[in-house]
Coordinates of N, CA and C in Angstrom, one line a residue:
M28 N -42.4 0.6 -26.9 CA -41.9 0.6 -25.5 C -42.6 1.8 -24.8
K29 N -43.0 1.5 -23.6 CA -43.8 2.5 -22.8 C -42.8 3.5 -22.1
Y30 N -41.7 3.0 -21.6 CA -40.8 3.9 -20.8 C -39.5 3.9 -21.6
R31 N -38.4 3.5 -21.0 CA -37.1 3.3 -21.7 C -36.5 2.0 -21.2
Q32 N -35.6 1.5 -22.0 CA -34.9 0.3 -21.6 C -34.1 0.5 -20.4
L33 N -34.0 -0.5 -19.6 CA -33.2 -0.5 -18.4 C -31.7 -0.4 -18.9
T34 N -30.9 0.2 -18.0 CA -29.5 0.3 -18.4 C -28.8 -1.1 -18.2
K35 N -27.6 -1.2 -18.8 CA -26.9 -2.5 -18.6 C -26.7 -2.8 -17.1
E36 N -26.4 -1.8 -16.3 CA -26.2 -2.0 -14.9 C -27.5 -2.5 -14.2
Q37 N -28.6 -1.9 -14.6 CA -29.9 -2.3 -14.0 C -30.2 -3.7 -14.4
F38 N -29.9 -4.1 -15.7 CA -30.2 -5.5 -16.1 C -29.3 -6.4 -15.3
Q39 N -28.0 -6.1 -15.0 CA -27.1 -6.9 -14.3 C -27.7 -7.1 -12.8
E40 N -28.2 -6.0 -12.2 CA -28.7 -6.1 -10.9 C -30.0 -7.0 -10.8
L41 N -30.7 -7.0 -12.0 CA -31.9 -7.8 -12.0 C -31.8 -9.1 -12.8
N42 N -30.6 -9.6 -12.8 CA -30.3 -10.8 -13.6 C -31.2 -12.0 -13.2
L43 N -31.4 -12.2 -11.9 CA -32.2 -13.3 -11.5 C -33.7 -13.1 -12.0
E44 N -34.2 -11.9 -11.8 CA -35.6 -11.6 -12.2 C -35.7 -11.7 -13.7
F45 N -34.7 -11.3 -14.5 CA -34.7 -11.4 -15.9 C -34.7 -12.9 -16.3
S46 N -33.9 -13.7 -15.7 CA -33.9 -15.1 -16.0 C -35.3 -15.7 -15.7
K47 N -36.0 -15.3 -14.6 CA -37.3 -15.8 -14.3 C -38.3 -15.3 -15.4
F48 N -38.1 -14.1 -15.8 CA -39.0 -13.5 -16.9 C -38.8 -14.3 -18.2
L49 N -37.6 -14.6 -18.6 CA -37.3 -15.4 -19.8 C -38.0 -16.8 -19.6
A50 N -37.9 -17.4 -18.4 CA -38.5 -18.7 -18.2 C -40.0 -18.6 -18.4
T51 N -40.6 -17.5 -18.0 CA -42.1 -17.4 -18.3 C -42.4 -17.3 -19.7
Q52 N -41.4 -16.8 -20.5 CA -41.5 -16.7 -22.0 C -41.1 -18.0 -22.6
Q53 N -40.7 -19.0 -21.8 CA -40.3 -20.3 -22.3 C -39.0 -20.2 -23.1
I54 N -38.1 -19.4 -22.6 CA -36.8 -19.2 -23.2 C -35.7 -19.5 -22.1
D55 N -34.9 -20.6 -22.4 CA -33.9 -20.9 -21.5 C -32.6 -20.2 -21.9
K56 N -31.5 -20.4 -21.2 CA -30.2 -19.7 -21.4 C -29.7 -19.9 -22.8
N57 N -29.7 -21.2 -23.3 CA -29.2 -21.4 -24.6 C -30.0 -20.7 -25.7
E58 N -31.3 -20.8 -25.5 CA -32.2 -20.1 -26.5 C -32.0 -18.6 -26.5
W59 N -31.8 -18.0 -25.3 CA -31.5 -16.6 -25.2 C -30.2 -16.2 -25.9
E60 N -29.2 -17.0 -25.7 CA -28.0 -16.7 -26.5 C -28.2 -16.8 -28.0
Q61 N -28.9 -17.8 -28.4 CA -29.2 -18.0 -29.8 C -30.0 -16.8 -30.3
L62 N -31.0 -16.3 -29.6 CA -31.8 -15.2 -29.9 C -31.0 -13.9 -30.1
K63 N -30.1 -13.7 -29.1 CA -29.2 -12.5 -29.2 C -28.4 -12.5 -30.5
N64 N -27.9 -13.7 -30.8 CA -27.0 -13.8 -32.0 C -27.7 -13.8 -33.3
E65 N -28.8 -14.6 -33.4 CA -29.4 -14.8 -34.7 C -30.7 -13.9 -34.9
R66 N -31.3 -13.5 -33.9 CA -32.5 -12.7 -34.0 C -32.5 -11.5 -33.0
P67 N -31.5 -10.6 -33.1 CA -31.4 -9.6 -32.1 C -32.6 -8.7 -32.0
E68 N -33.4 -8.6 -33.0 CA -34.6 -7.7 -32.9 C -35.6 -8.3 -31.9
I69 N -35.7 -9.7 -31.9 CA -36.6 -10.3 -30.9 C -36.0 -10.2 -29.5
A70 N -34.7 -10.4 -29.4 CA -34.0 -10.2 -28.1 C -34.3 -8.8 -27.6
E71 N -34.2 -7.8 -28.4 CA -34.5 -6.4 -28.0 C -35.9 -6.2 -27.6
E72 N -36.9 -6.9 -28.2 CA -38.3 -6.9 -27.8 C -38.4 -7.4 -26.4
E73 N -37.8 -8.5 -26.1 CA -37.8 -9.1 -24.8 C -37.3 -8.2 -23.7
L74 N -36.2 -7.5 -24.1 CA -35.6 -6.6 -23.1 C -36.5 -5.4 -22.9
A75 N -37.2 -5.0 -24.0 CA -38.1 -3.9 -23.8 C -39.3 -4.3 -23.0
I76 N -39.9 -5.4 -23.2 CA -41.0 -5.9 -22.4 C -40.6 -6.0 -20.9
F77 N -39.5 -6.6 -20.7 CA -39.0 -6.7 -19.3 C -38.8 -5.4 -18.7
S78 N -38.2 -4.4 -19.4 CA -38.0 -3.1 -18.9 C -39.3 -2.4 -18.5
D79 N -40.3 -2.5 -19.4 CA -41.6 -1.9 -19.1 C -42.2 -2.6 -17.8
L80 N -42.1 -3.9 -17.7 CA -42.6 -4.5 -16.5 C -42.0 -4.0 -15.2
V81 N -40.7 -3.9 -15.3 CA -39.9 -3.4 -14.1 C -40.3 -2.0 -13.8
W82 N -40.3 -1.1 -14.8 CA -40.7 0.3 -14.6 C -42.1 0.4 -14.0
D83 N -43.1 -0.4 -14.6 CA -44.5 -0.3 -14.1 C -44.5 -0.7 -12.6
D84 N -43.8 -1.8 -12.3 CA -43.8 -2.2 -10.9 C -43.2 -1.1 -10.0
V85 N -42.1 -0.6 -10.3 CA -41.5 0.5 -9.5 C -42.3 1.7 -9.4
L86 N -42.9 2.2 -10.5 CA -43.6 3.4 -10.5 C -45.0 3.2 -9.8
S87 N -45.6 2.0 -9.9 CA -46.8 1.8 -9.2 C -46.6 1.9 -7.6
K88 N -45.4 1.6 -7.2 CA -45.1 1.7 -5.7 C -44.6 3.0 -5.3
T89 N -44.4 3.9 -6.3 CA -43.8 5.2 -6.0 C -44.8 6.2 -5.5
N90 N -44.6 6.8 -4.3 CA -45.5 7.7 -3.7 C -44.9 9.1 -3.6
Y91 N -43.6 9.2 -3.6 CA -42.9 10.5 -3.5 C -41.8 10.7 -4.4
I92 N -41.6 11.9 -5.0 CA -40.5 12.2 -5.8 C -39.9 13.5 -5.3
E93 N -38.6 13.6 -5.4 CA -37.9 14.9 -5.0 C -37.0 15.3 -6.1
H94 N -36.9 16.6 -6.4 CA -35.9 17.1 -7.3 C -35.3 18.4 -6.7
I95 N -34.0 18.3 -6.4 CA -33.3 19.3 -5.7 C -32.3 19.9 -6.6
S96 N -32.3 21.2 -6.7 CA -31.2 21.9 -7.4 C -30.7 23.0 -6.5
E97 N -29.8 23.8 -7.0 CA -29.1 24.8 -6.2 C -30.0 25.7 -5.4
H98 N -31.0 26.3 -6.0 CA -31.9 27.2 -5.4 C -33.3 26.9 -5.4
H99 N -33.6 25.7 -5.8 CA -35.0 25.2 -5.9 C -35.2 23.8 -5.4
L100 N -36.3 23.6 -4.7 CA -36.6 22.3 -4.2 C -38.0 22.0 -4.6
N101 N -38.2 20.9 -5.3 CA -39.5 20.4 -5.7 C -39.7 19.0 -5.1
V102 N -40.8 18.9 -4.3 CA -41.2 17.6 -3.8 C -42.6 17.3 -4.2
F103 N -42.9 16.1 -4.5 CA -44.1 15.7 -5.0 C -44.7 14.5 -4.2
K104 N -46.0 14.5 -4.0 CA -46.7 13.3 -3.5 C -47.6 12.8 -4.6
C105 N -47.4 11.6 -5.0 CA -48.1 11.0 -6.1 C -49.3 10.2 -5.6
Y106 N -50.5 10.7 -5.7 CA -51.7 10.0 -5.4 C -52.2 9.2 -6.6
S107 N -53.3 8.5 -6.5 CA -53.7 7.7 -7.6 C -54.3 8.6 -8.7
K108 N -55.0 9.7 -8.4 CA -55.6 10.5 -9.4 C -55.0 11.9 -9.6
E109 N -54.2 12.3 -8.6 CA -53.5 13.6 -8.7 C -52.2 13.6 -8.1
I110 N -51.4 14.7 -8.4 CA -50.1 14.8 -7.8 C -50.0 16.2 -7.2
V111 N -49.4 16.2 -6.0 CA -49.3 17.4 -5.2 C -47.8 17.8 -5.2
R112 N -47.6 19.1 -5.5 CA -46.2 19.6 -5.6 C -46.0 20.7 -4.6
I113 N -44.9 20.6 -3.9 CA -44.5 21.7 -3.0 C -43.2 22.2 -3.6
Y114 N -43.1 23.5 -3.9 CA -41.9 24.1 -4.5 C -41.4 25.1 -3.5
V115 N -40.1 25.0 -3.2 CA -39.4 26.0 -2.3 C -38.3 26.7 -3.1
K116 N -38.4 28.0 -3.1 CA -37.4 28.8 -3.8 C -36.5 29.5 -2.7
C117 N -35.2 29.4 -2.9 CA -34.2 30.0 -2.0 C -33.8 31.3 -2.7
T118 N -34.1 32.5 -2.1 CA -33.8 33.8 -2.7 C -32.4 34.3 -2.3
N119 N -31.7 33.5 -1.4 CA -30.4 33.9 -1.0 C -29.4 33.2 -1.9
A120 N -28.7 33.9 -2.8 CA -27.8 33.4 -3.8 C -26.6 32.7 -3.1
S121 N -26.3 33.0 -1.9 CA -25.1 32.4 -1.2 C -25.5 31.0 -0.6
K122 N -26.8 30.6 -0.6 CA -27.2 29.3 -0.1 C -27.5 28.4 -1.3
N123 N -27.2 27.1 -1.1 CA -27.3 26.2 -2.1 C -27.9 24.8 -1.5
F124 N -29.0 24.4 -2.0 CA -29.7 23.2 -1.5 C -28.8 22.0 -1.7
L125 N -27.9 22.0 -2.7 CA -27.0 20.9 -3.0 C -25.9 20.7 -2.1
K126 N -25.6 21.8 -1.3 CA -24.5 21.7 -0.3 C -25.1 21.2 1.0
E127 N -24.5 20.2 1.6 CA -25.1 19.6 2.8 C -25.3 20.6 3.9
D128 N -24.3 21.4 4.2 CA -24.4 22.4 5.3 C -25.6 23.4 5.0
D129 N -25.7 23.8 3.8 CA -26.8 24.7 3.5 C -28.2 24.0 3.6
F130 N -28.2 22.8 3.1 CA -29.5 22.0 3.2 C -29.9 21.8 4.6
N131 N -28.9 21.4 5.5 CA -29.2 21.2 6.9 C -29.6 22.6 7.5
W132 N -29.0 23.7 7.1 CA -29.4 25.0 7.6 C -30.9 25.2 7.3
F133 N -31.3 24.9 6.0 CA -32.7 25.1 5.6 C -33.6 24.2 6.5
L134 N -33.2 23.0 6.7 CA -34.0 22.1 7.6 C -34.2 22.7 9.0
K135 N -33.2 23.4 9.5 CA -33.3 23.9 10.8 C -34.0 25.3 10.8
N136 N -34.0 26.0 9.7 CA -34.5 27.3 9.6 C -35.5 27.5 8.5
P137 N -36.5 26.6 8.4 CA -37.4 26.6 7.2 C -38.3 27.9 7.1
L138 N -38.4 28.6 8.2 CA -39.2 29.8 8.2 C -38.4 31.1 7.9
D139 N -37.1 30.9 7.6 CA -36.3 32.1 7.3 C -36.9 32.8 6.1
E140 N -36.7 34.1 6.0 CA -37.3 34.9 5.0 C -36.7 34.7 3.6
T141 N -35.6 33.9 3.5 CA -35.0 33.6 2.2 C -35.7 32.5 1.5
F142 N -36.7 31.9 2.1 CA -37.4 30.8 1.5 C -38.9 31.2 1.1
E143 N -39.2 30.9 -0.1 CA -40.6 31.1 -0.6 C -41.2 29.8 -0.9
Y144 N -42.5 29.6 -0.4 CA -43.1 28.3 -0.5 C -44.4 28.4 -1.5
Y145 N -44.5 27.4 -2.3 CA -45.7 27.3 -3.2 C -46.2 25.9 -3.1
K146 N -47.5 25.8 -3.2 CA -48.1 24.4 -3.2 C -49.2 24.4 -4.3
A147 N -49.2 23.3 -5.1 CA -50.2 23.1 -6.1 C -50.5 21.6 -6.3
S148 N -51.7 21.4 -6.8 CA -52.0 20.0 -7.2 C -52.6 20.0 -8.6
K149 N -52.5 18.9 -9.2 CA -53.1 18.7 -10.5 C -53.5 17.3 -10.8
K150 N -54.5 17.1 -11.5 CA -54.9 15.8 -12.0 C -53.9 15.3 -13.1
Y151 N -53.7 14.0 -13.1 CA -52.8 13.6 -14.2 C -53.4 13.8 -15.5
L152 N -52.6 14.3 -16.5 CA -53.1 14.5 -17.8 C -52.9 13.2 -18.7
E153 N -51.9 12.4 -18.2 CA -51.6 11.1 -18.8 C -51.8 10.0 -17.8
E154 N -51.4 8.8 -18.1 CA -51.4 7.7 -17.1 C -50.5 8.1 -16.0
R155 N -50.9 7.8 -14.7 CA -50.1 8.2 -13.5 C -48.6 7.8 -13.7
N156 N -48.4 6.5 -14.0 CA -47.0 6.0 -14.0 C -46.1 6.8 -15.1
L157 N -46.8 7.1 -16.2 CA -46.0 7.9 -17.2 C -45.6 9.2 -16.8
E158 N -46.5 9.9 -16.0 CA -46.1 11.2 -15.5 C -45.0 11.2 -14.5
I159 N -45.1 10.1 -13.6 CA -44.1 10.0 -12.6 C -42.7 9.6 -13.3
F160 N -42.8 8.8 -14.3 CA -41.6 8.4 -15.1 C -41.0 9.7 -15.7
K161 N -41.8 10.6 -16.2 CA -41.2 11.8 -16.8 C -40.5 12.7 -15.8
L162 N -41.1 12.7 -14.6 CA -40.4 13.5 -13.5 C -39.0 12.9 -13.2
I163 N -39.0 11.5 -13.2 CA -37.7 10.9 -12.9 C -36.7 11.1 -14.0
E164 N -37.2 11.1 -15.3 CA -36.3 11.3 -16.4 C -35.8 12.8 -16.4
M165 N -36.5 13.7 -15.8 CA -36.1 15.1 -15.7 C -35.2 15.4 -14.5
G166 N -34.8 14.3 -13.8 CA -33.9 14.4 -12.7 C -34.5 14.2 -11.3
G167 N -35.8 13.8 -11.2 CA -36.4 13.5 -9.9 C -35.9 12.2 -9.4
Q168 N -35.9 12.1 -8.1 CA -35.5 10.9 -7.4 C -36.7 10.4 -6.6
I169 N -36.9 9.1 -6.6 CA -37.9 8.5 -5.7 C -37.4 8.7 -4.3
S170 N -38.3 9.1 -3.4 CA -37.9 9.3 -2.0 C -38.9 8.7 -1.0
D171 N -38.5 8.8 0.2 CA -39.4 8.2 1.3 C -40.5 9.1 1.7
G172 N -40.5 10.4 1.3 CA -41.6 11.3 1.6 C -41.4 12.1 2.9
K173 N -40.3 11.9 3.6 CA -40.2 12.6 4.9 C -40.1 14.1 4.6
L174 N -39.4 14.5 3.6 CA -39.2 15.9 3.3 C -40.6 16.5 2.9
F175 N -41.3 15.8 2.1 CA -42.6 16.3 1.7 C -43.5 16.4 2.9
D176 N -43.6 15.4 3.7 CA -44.4 15.4 4.9 C -44.1 16.5 5.9
S177 N -42.8 16.8 6.1 CA -42.5 17.9 7.0 C -42.8 19.3 6.4
L178 N -42.6 19.4 5.0 CA -42.9 20.7 4.4 C -44.5 20.9 4.4
I179 N -45.2 19.9 4.1 CA -46.7 20.0 4.1 C -47.2 20.5 5.4
Q180 N -46.6 20.0 6.5 CA -47.0 20.4 7.8 C -46.7 21.8 8.1
L181 N -45.6 22.2 7.5 CA -45.1 23.6 7.7 C -46.0 24.6 7.0
I182 N -46.4 24.3 5.8 CA -47.2 25.3 5.0 C -48.7 25.2 5.1
D183 N -49.2 24.1 5.6 CA -50.6 23.9 5.7 C -51.2 24.5 7.0

């Protein structure tokens, strides 16, 4: 397995897509039930293959990742050959990026002296989608890129 198996909730949300996937494998509903009961290892393989297909599709379309913690903000732009990271550190212990009021204050006062900005880029050491997946597994969230785009304009 390339990534990780989708959760039960994710499979439920993708029920129609999974049914179509099984159809492409020439497995109908009755055969699927039989596989689950009599050959669970093969059923697990099918779940793994489907999970990898879904992850590859999602990750291929992912251009931005955000990871926000109390005093640190990491935003990434995922290009085809490299990833660009903007890191913002809040040095004011009374401010917290996870609190809506404090985050909005940051957005209105990005040049306040309590914020330190860093920017770096690196070529992928592994396959692009695998590196993006690892960022997500470490708590990153796929985003629309608005925060990255506004920060890049601020620091460039």
